PDB file of C-alpha atoms in Angstrom:
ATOM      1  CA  UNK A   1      -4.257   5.271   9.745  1.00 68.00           C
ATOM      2  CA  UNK A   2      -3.496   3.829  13.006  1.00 71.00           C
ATOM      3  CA  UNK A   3      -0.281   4.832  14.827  1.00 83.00           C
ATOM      4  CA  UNK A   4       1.595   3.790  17.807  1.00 89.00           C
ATOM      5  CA  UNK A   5       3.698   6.095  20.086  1.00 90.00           C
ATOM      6  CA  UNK A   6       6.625   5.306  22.594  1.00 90.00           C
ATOM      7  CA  UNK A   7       7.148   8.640  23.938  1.00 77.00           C
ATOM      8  CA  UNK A   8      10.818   8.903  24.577  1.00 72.00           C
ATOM      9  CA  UNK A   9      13.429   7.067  22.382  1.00 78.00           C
ATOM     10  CA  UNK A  10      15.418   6.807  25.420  1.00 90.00           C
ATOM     11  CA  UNK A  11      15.465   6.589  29.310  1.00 93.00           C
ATOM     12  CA  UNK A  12      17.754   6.403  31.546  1.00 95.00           C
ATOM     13  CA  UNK A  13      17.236   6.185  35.904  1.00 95.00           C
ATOM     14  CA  UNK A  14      18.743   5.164  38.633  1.00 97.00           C
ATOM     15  CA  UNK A  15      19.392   1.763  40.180  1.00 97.00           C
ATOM     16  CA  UNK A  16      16.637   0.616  42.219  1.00 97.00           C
ATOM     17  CA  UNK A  17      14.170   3.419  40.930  1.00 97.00           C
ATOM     18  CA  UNK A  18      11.024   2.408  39.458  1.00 97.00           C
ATOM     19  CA  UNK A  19      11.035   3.099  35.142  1.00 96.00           C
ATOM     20  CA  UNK A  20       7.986   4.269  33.367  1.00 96.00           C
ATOM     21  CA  UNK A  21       7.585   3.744  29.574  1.00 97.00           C
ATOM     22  CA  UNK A  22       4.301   5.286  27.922  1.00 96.00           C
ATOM     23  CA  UNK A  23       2.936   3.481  24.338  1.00 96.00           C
ATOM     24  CA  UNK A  24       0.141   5.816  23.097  1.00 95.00           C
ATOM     25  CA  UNK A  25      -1.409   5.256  20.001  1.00 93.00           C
ATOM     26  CA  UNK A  26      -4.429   6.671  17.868  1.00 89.00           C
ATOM     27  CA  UNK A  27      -7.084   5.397  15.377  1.00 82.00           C
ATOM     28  CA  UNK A  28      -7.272   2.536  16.699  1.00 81.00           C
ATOM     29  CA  UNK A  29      -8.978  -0.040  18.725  1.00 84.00           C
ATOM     30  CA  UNK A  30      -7.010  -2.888  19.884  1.00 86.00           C
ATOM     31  CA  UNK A  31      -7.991  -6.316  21.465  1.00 86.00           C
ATOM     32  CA  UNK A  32      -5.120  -6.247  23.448  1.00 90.00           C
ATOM     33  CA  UNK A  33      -1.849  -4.772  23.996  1.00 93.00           C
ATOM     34  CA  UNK A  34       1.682  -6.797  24.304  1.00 95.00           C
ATOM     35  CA  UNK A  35       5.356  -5.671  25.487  1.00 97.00           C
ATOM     36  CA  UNK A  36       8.490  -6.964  24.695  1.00 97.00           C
ATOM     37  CA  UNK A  37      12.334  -6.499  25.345  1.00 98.00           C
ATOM     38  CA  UNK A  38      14.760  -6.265  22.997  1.00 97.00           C
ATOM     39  CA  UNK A  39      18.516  -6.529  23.493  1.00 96.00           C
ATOM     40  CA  UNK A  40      20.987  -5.337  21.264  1.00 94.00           C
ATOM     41  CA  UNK A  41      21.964  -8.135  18.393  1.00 93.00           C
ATOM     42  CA  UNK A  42      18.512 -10.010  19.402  1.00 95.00           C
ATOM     43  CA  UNK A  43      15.220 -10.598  18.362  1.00 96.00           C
ATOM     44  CA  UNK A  44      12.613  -9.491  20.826  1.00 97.00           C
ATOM     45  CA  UNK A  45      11.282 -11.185  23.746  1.00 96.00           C
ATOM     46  CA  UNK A  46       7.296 -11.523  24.942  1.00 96.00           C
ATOM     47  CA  UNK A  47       7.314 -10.194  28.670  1.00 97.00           C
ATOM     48  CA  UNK A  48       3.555  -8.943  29.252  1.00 96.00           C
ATOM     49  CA  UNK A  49      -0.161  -8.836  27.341  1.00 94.00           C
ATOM     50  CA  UNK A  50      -3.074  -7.399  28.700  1.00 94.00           C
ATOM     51  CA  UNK A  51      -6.587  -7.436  27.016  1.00 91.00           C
ATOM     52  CA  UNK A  52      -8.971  -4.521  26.634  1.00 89.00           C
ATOM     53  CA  UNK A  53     -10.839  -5.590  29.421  1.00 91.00           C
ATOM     54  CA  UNK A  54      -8.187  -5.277  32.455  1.00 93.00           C
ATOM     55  CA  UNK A  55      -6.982  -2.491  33.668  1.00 90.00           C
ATOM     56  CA  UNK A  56      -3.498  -3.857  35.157  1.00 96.00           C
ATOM     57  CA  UNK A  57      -1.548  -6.824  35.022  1.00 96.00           C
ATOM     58  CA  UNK A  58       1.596  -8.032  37.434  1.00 97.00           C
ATOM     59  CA  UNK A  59       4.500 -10.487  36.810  1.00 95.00           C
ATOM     60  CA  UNK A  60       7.046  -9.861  38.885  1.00 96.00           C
ATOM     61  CA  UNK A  61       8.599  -6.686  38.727  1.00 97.00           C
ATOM     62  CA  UNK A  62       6.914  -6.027  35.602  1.00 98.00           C
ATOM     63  CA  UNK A  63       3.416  -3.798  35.616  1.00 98.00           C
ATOM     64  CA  UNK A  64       1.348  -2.872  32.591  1.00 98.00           C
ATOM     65  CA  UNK A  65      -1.641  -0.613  32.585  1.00 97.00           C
ATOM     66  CA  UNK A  66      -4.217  -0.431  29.563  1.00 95.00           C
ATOM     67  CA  UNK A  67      -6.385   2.670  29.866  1.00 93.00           C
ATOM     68  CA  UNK A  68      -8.396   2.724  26.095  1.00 90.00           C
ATOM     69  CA  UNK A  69      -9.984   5.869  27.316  1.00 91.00           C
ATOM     70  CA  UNK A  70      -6.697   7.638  27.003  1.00 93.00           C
ATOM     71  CA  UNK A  71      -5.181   4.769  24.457  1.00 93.00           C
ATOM     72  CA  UNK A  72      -2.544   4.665  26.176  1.00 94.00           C
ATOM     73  CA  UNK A  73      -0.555   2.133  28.030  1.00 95.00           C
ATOM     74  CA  UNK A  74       2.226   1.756  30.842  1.00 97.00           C
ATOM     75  CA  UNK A  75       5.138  -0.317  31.758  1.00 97.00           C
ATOM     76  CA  UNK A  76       6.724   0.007  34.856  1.00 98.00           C
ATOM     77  CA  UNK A  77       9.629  -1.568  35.945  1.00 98.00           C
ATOM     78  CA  UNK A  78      10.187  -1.864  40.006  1.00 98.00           C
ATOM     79  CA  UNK A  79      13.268  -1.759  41.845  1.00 98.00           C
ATOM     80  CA  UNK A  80      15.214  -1.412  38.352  1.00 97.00           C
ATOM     81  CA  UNK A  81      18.715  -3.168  37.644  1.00 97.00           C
ATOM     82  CA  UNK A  82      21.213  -2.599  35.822  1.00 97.00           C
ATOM     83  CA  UNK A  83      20.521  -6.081  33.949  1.00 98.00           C
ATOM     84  CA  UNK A  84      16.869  -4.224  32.951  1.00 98.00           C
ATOM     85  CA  UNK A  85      18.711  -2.289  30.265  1.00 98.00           C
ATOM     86  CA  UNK A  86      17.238  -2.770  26.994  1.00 97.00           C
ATOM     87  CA  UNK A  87      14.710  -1.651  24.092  1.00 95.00           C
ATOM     88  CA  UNK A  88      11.044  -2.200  25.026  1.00 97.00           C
ATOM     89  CA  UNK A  89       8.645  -2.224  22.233  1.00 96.00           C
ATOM     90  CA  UNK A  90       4.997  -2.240  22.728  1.00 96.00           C
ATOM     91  CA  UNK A  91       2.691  -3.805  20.379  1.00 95.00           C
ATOM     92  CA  UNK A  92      -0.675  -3.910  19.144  1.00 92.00           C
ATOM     93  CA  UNK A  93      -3.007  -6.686  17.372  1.00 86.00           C
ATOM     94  CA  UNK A  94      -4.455  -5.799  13.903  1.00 75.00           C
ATOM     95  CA  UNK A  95      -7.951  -6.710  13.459  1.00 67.00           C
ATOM     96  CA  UNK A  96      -8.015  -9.714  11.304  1.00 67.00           C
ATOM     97  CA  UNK A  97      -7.593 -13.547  11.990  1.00 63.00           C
ATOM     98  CA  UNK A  98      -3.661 -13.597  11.540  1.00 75.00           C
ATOM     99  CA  UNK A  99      -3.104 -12.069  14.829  1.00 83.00           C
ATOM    100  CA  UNK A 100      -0.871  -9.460  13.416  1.00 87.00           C
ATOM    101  CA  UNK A 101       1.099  -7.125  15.992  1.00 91.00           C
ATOM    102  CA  UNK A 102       1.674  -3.723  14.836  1.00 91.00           C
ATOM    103  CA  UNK A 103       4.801  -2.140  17.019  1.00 94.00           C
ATOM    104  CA  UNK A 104       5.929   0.819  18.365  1.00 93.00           C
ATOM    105  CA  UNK A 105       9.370   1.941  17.380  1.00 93.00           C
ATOM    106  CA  UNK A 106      10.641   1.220  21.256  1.00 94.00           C
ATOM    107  CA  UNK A 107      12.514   3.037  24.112  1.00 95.00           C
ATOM    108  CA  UNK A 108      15.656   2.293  25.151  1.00 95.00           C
ATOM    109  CA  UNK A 109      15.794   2.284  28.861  1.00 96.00           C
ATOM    110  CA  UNK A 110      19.310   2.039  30.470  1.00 97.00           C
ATOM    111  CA  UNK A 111      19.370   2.114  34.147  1.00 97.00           C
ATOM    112  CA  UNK A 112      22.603   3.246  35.846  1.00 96.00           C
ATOM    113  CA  UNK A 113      24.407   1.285  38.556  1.00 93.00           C
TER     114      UNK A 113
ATOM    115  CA  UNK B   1      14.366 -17.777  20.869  1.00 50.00           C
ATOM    116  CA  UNK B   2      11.881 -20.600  21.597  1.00 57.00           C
ATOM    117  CA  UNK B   3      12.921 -22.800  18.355  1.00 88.00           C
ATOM    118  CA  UNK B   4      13.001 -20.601  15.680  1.00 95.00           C
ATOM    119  CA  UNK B   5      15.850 -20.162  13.651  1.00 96.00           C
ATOM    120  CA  UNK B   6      17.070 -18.105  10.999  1.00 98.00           C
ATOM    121  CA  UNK B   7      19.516 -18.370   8.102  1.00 97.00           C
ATOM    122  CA  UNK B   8      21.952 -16.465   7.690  1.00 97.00           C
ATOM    123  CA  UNK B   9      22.673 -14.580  10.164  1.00 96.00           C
ATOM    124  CA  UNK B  10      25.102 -11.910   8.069  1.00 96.00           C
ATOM    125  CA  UNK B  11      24.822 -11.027   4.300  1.00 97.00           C
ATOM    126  CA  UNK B  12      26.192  -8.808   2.102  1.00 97.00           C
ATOM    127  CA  UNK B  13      24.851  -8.270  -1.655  1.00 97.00           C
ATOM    128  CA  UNK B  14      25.172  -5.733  -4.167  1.00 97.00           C
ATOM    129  CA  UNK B  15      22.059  -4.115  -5.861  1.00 98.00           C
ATOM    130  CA  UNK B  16      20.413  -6.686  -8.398  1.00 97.00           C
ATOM    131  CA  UNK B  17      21.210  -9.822  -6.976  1.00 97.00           C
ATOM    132  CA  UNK B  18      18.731 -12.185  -5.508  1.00 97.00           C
ATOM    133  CA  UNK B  19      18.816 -14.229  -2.263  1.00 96.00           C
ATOM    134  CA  UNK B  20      16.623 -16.537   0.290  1.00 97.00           C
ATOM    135  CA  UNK B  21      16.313 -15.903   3.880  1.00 98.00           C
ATOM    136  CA  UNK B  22      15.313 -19.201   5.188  1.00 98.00           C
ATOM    137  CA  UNK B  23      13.120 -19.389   8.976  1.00 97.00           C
ATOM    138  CA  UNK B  24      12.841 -22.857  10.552  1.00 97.00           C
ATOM    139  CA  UNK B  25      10.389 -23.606  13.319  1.00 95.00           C
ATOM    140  CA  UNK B  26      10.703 -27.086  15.315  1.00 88.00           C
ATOM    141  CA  UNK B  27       7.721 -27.087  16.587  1.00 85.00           C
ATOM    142  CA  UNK B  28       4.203 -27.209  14.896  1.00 87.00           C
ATOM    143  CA  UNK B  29       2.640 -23.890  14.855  1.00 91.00           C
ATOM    144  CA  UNK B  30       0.534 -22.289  12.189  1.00 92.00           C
ATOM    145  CA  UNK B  31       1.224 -18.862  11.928  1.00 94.00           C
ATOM    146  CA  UNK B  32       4.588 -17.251  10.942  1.00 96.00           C
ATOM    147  CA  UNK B  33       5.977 -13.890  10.140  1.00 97.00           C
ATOM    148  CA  UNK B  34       8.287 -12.145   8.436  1.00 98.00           C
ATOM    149  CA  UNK B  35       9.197  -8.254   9.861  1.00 98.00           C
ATOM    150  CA  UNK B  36      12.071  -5.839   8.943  1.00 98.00           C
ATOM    151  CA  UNK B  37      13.361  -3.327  11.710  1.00 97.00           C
ATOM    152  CA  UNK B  38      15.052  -0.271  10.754  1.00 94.00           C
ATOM    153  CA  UNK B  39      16.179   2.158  13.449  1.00 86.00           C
ATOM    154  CA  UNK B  40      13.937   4.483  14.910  1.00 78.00           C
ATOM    155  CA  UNK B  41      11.249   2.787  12.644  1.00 80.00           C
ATOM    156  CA  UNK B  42      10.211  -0.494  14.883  1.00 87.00           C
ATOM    157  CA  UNK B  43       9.402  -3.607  13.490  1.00 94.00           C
ATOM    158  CA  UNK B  44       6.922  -4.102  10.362  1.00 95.00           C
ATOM    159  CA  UNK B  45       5.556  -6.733   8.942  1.00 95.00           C
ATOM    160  CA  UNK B  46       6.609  -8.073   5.766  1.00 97.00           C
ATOM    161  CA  UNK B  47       4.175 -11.342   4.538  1.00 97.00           C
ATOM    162  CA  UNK B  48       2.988 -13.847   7.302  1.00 96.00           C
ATOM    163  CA  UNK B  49       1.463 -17.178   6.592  1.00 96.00           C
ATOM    164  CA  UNK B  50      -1.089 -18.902   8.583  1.00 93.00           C
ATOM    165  CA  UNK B  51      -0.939 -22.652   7.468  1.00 93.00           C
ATOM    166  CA  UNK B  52       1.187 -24.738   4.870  1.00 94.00           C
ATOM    167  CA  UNK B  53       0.572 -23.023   1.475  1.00 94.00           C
ATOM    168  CA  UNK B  54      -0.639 -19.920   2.380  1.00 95.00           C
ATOM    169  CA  UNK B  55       0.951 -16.124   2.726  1.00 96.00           C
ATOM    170  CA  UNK B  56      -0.728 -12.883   2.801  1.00 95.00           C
ATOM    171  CA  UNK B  57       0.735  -9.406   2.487  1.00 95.00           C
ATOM    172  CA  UNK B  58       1.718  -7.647   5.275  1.00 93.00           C
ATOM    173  CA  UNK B  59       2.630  -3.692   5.725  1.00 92.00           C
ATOM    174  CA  UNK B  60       6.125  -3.438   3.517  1.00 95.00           C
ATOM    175  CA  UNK B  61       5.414  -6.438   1.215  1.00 97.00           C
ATOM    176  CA  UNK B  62       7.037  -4.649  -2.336  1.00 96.00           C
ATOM    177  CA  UNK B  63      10.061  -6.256  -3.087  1.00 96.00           C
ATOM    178  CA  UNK B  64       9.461  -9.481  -1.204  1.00 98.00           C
ATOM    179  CA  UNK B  65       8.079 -12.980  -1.990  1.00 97.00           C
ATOM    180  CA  UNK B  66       7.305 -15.599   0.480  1.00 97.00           C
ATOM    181  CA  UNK B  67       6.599 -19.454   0.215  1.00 97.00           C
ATOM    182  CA  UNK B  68       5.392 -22.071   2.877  1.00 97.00           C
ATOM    183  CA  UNK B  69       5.765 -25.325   1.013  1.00 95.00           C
ATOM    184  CA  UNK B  70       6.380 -27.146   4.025  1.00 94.00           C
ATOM    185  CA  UNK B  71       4.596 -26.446   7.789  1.00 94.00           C
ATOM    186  CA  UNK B  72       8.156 -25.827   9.461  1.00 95.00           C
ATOM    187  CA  UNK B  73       9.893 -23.268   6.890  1.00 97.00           C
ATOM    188  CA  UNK B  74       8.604 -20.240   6.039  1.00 98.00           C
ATOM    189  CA  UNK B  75      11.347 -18.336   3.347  1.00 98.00           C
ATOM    190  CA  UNK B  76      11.474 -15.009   2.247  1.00 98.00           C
ATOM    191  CA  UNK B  77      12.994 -13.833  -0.866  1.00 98.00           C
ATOM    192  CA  UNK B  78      14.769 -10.812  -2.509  1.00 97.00           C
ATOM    193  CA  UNK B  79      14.757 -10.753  -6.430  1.00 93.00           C
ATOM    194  CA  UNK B  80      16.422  -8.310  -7.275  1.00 96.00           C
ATOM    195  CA  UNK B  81      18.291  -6.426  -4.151  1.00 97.00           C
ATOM    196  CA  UNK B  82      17.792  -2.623  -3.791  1.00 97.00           C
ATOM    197  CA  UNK B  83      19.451  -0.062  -0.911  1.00 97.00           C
ATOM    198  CA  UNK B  84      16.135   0.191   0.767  1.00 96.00           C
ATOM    199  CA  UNK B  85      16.316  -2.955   1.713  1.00 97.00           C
ATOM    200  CA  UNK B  86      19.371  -2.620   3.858  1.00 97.00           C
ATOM    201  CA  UNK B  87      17.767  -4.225   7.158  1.00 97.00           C
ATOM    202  CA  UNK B  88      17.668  -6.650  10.303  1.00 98.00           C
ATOM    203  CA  UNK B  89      15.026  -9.083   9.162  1.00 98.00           C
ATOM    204  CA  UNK B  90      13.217 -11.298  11.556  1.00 98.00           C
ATOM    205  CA  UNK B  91      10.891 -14.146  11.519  1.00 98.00           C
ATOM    206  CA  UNK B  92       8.281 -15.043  14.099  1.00 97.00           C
ATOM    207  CA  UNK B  93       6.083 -17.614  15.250  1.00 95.00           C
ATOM    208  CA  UNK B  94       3.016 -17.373  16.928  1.00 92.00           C
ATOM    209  CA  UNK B  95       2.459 -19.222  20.486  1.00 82.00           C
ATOM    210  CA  UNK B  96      -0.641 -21.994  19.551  1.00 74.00           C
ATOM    211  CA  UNK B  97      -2.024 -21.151  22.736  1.00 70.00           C
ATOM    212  CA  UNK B  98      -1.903 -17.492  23.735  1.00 78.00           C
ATOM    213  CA  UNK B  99      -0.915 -14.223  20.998  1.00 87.00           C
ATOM    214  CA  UNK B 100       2.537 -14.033  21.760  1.00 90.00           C
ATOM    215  CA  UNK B 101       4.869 -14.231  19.532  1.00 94.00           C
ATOM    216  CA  UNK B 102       8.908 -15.972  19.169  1.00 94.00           C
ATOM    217  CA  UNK B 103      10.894 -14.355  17.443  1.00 96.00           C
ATOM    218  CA  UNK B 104      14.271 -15.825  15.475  1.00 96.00           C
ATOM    219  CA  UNK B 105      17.526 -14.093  16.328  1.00 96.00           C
ATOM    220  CA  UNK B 106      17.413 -12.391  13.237  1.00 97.00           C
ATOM    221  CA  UNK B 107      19.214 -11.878   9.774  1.00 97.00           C
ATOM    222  CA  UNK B 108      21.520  -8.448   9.225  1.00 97.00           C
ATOM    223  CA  UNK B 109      21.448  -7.877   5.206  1.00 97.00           C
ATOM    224  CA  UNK B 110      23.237  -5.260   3.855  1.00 97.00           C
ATOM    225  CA  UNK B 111      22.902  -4.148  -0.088  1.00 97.00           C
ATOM    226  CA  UNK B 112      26.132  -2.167  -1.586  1.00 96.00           C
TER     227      UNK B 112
END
């Protein structure tokens, strides 16, 4: 059955450091692959998708990598802030025409002043 | 939370009873879901719907029914309460354009 990985249920860095949060996942062969935030109390937030095809994609201070060789992706947060503490969940599309996500359980990434 | 709202926010029942968890979208989008998120387990998928008058079964749909009489609401309902489903439920929306999705701010339900 197909199975998602966030290794690390939590993370904590420094201010200004650059955070790394790995989503792995196995049997599987996704279209694409999303992120979102999640703050405490909230539902979660779309930040990032990137397709099968791409490698990388940019917004901001936000990077995501897609490697289906190793099915795994990355997030990377530059130049951190305090205000970047949150859950981030990746999450995967189901095959099928409902567009389905299928989500990791999320790391909580607190980054200290 | 992109126009999608959820009612109630809080709710407390005891094993056996029944309730409606109501998700209102303002806009006009097809597809809606309905997720639970328990901690350390993520978010899965409860029934979605993909057009007025349809629902399909999603991951965790025992216990549940859904309806989408009208294009806006999509509800979700509890017949008869258990424990297990002691949860933070939350409905989504998906974005017409892309395959993001909205998601409402969420419903805490707690069964004694």
């Amino acid at each position: 059955s197909q199975k998602i990985e966030q290794n690390s249920e939590a993370l904590n860095i420094q201010e200004g450091k650059t955070a790394t949060l790995t989503c792995n996942y196995t049997n599987y062969s996704p279209a694409y692959l999303q992120w979102y935030r999640q703050d405490p109390g909230r539902g979660p937030v779309f930040l990032l998708l990137i397709r099968e095809n791409e490698k990388e994609k940019r917004k901001e201070r936000l990077k995501v990598t897609f490697d289906t060789t190793l099915k795994q992706s990355l997030f990377h947060i530059t130049a951190s802030q305090p205000a970047d503490s949150a859950t981030y969940l990746c999450a995967l599309d189901i095959e099928g025409s409902a567009r389905q996500l299928t989500f990791g359980s999320g790391t909580q990434l607190t980054v200290l002043p | 939370n992109a126009g999608v709202t959820q009612t109630p926010k809080f709710r407390v029942l005891k094993t056996g009873q029944s309730m409606t968890l109501l998700c209102a979208q303002d806009m006009n989008h097809e597809y809606m879901y309905w997720y639970r998120q328990d901690p350390g387990m993520g978010l899965r998928l409860i029934h979605y719907s993909v057009g007025e008058g349809t629902t399909a079964k999603g991951e965790v749909p025992d216990g549940y029914n859904v309806s989408r009489l009208k294009k806006q609401n999509f509800l979700l309902g509890l017949e008869s309460a258990a424990p297990s489903q002691t949860s933070v439920y939350f409905c989504a929306i998906l974005s017409g354009n892309s395959y993001e999705q909205y998601f409402g701010p969420g419903t805490r339900l707690t069964v004694t």
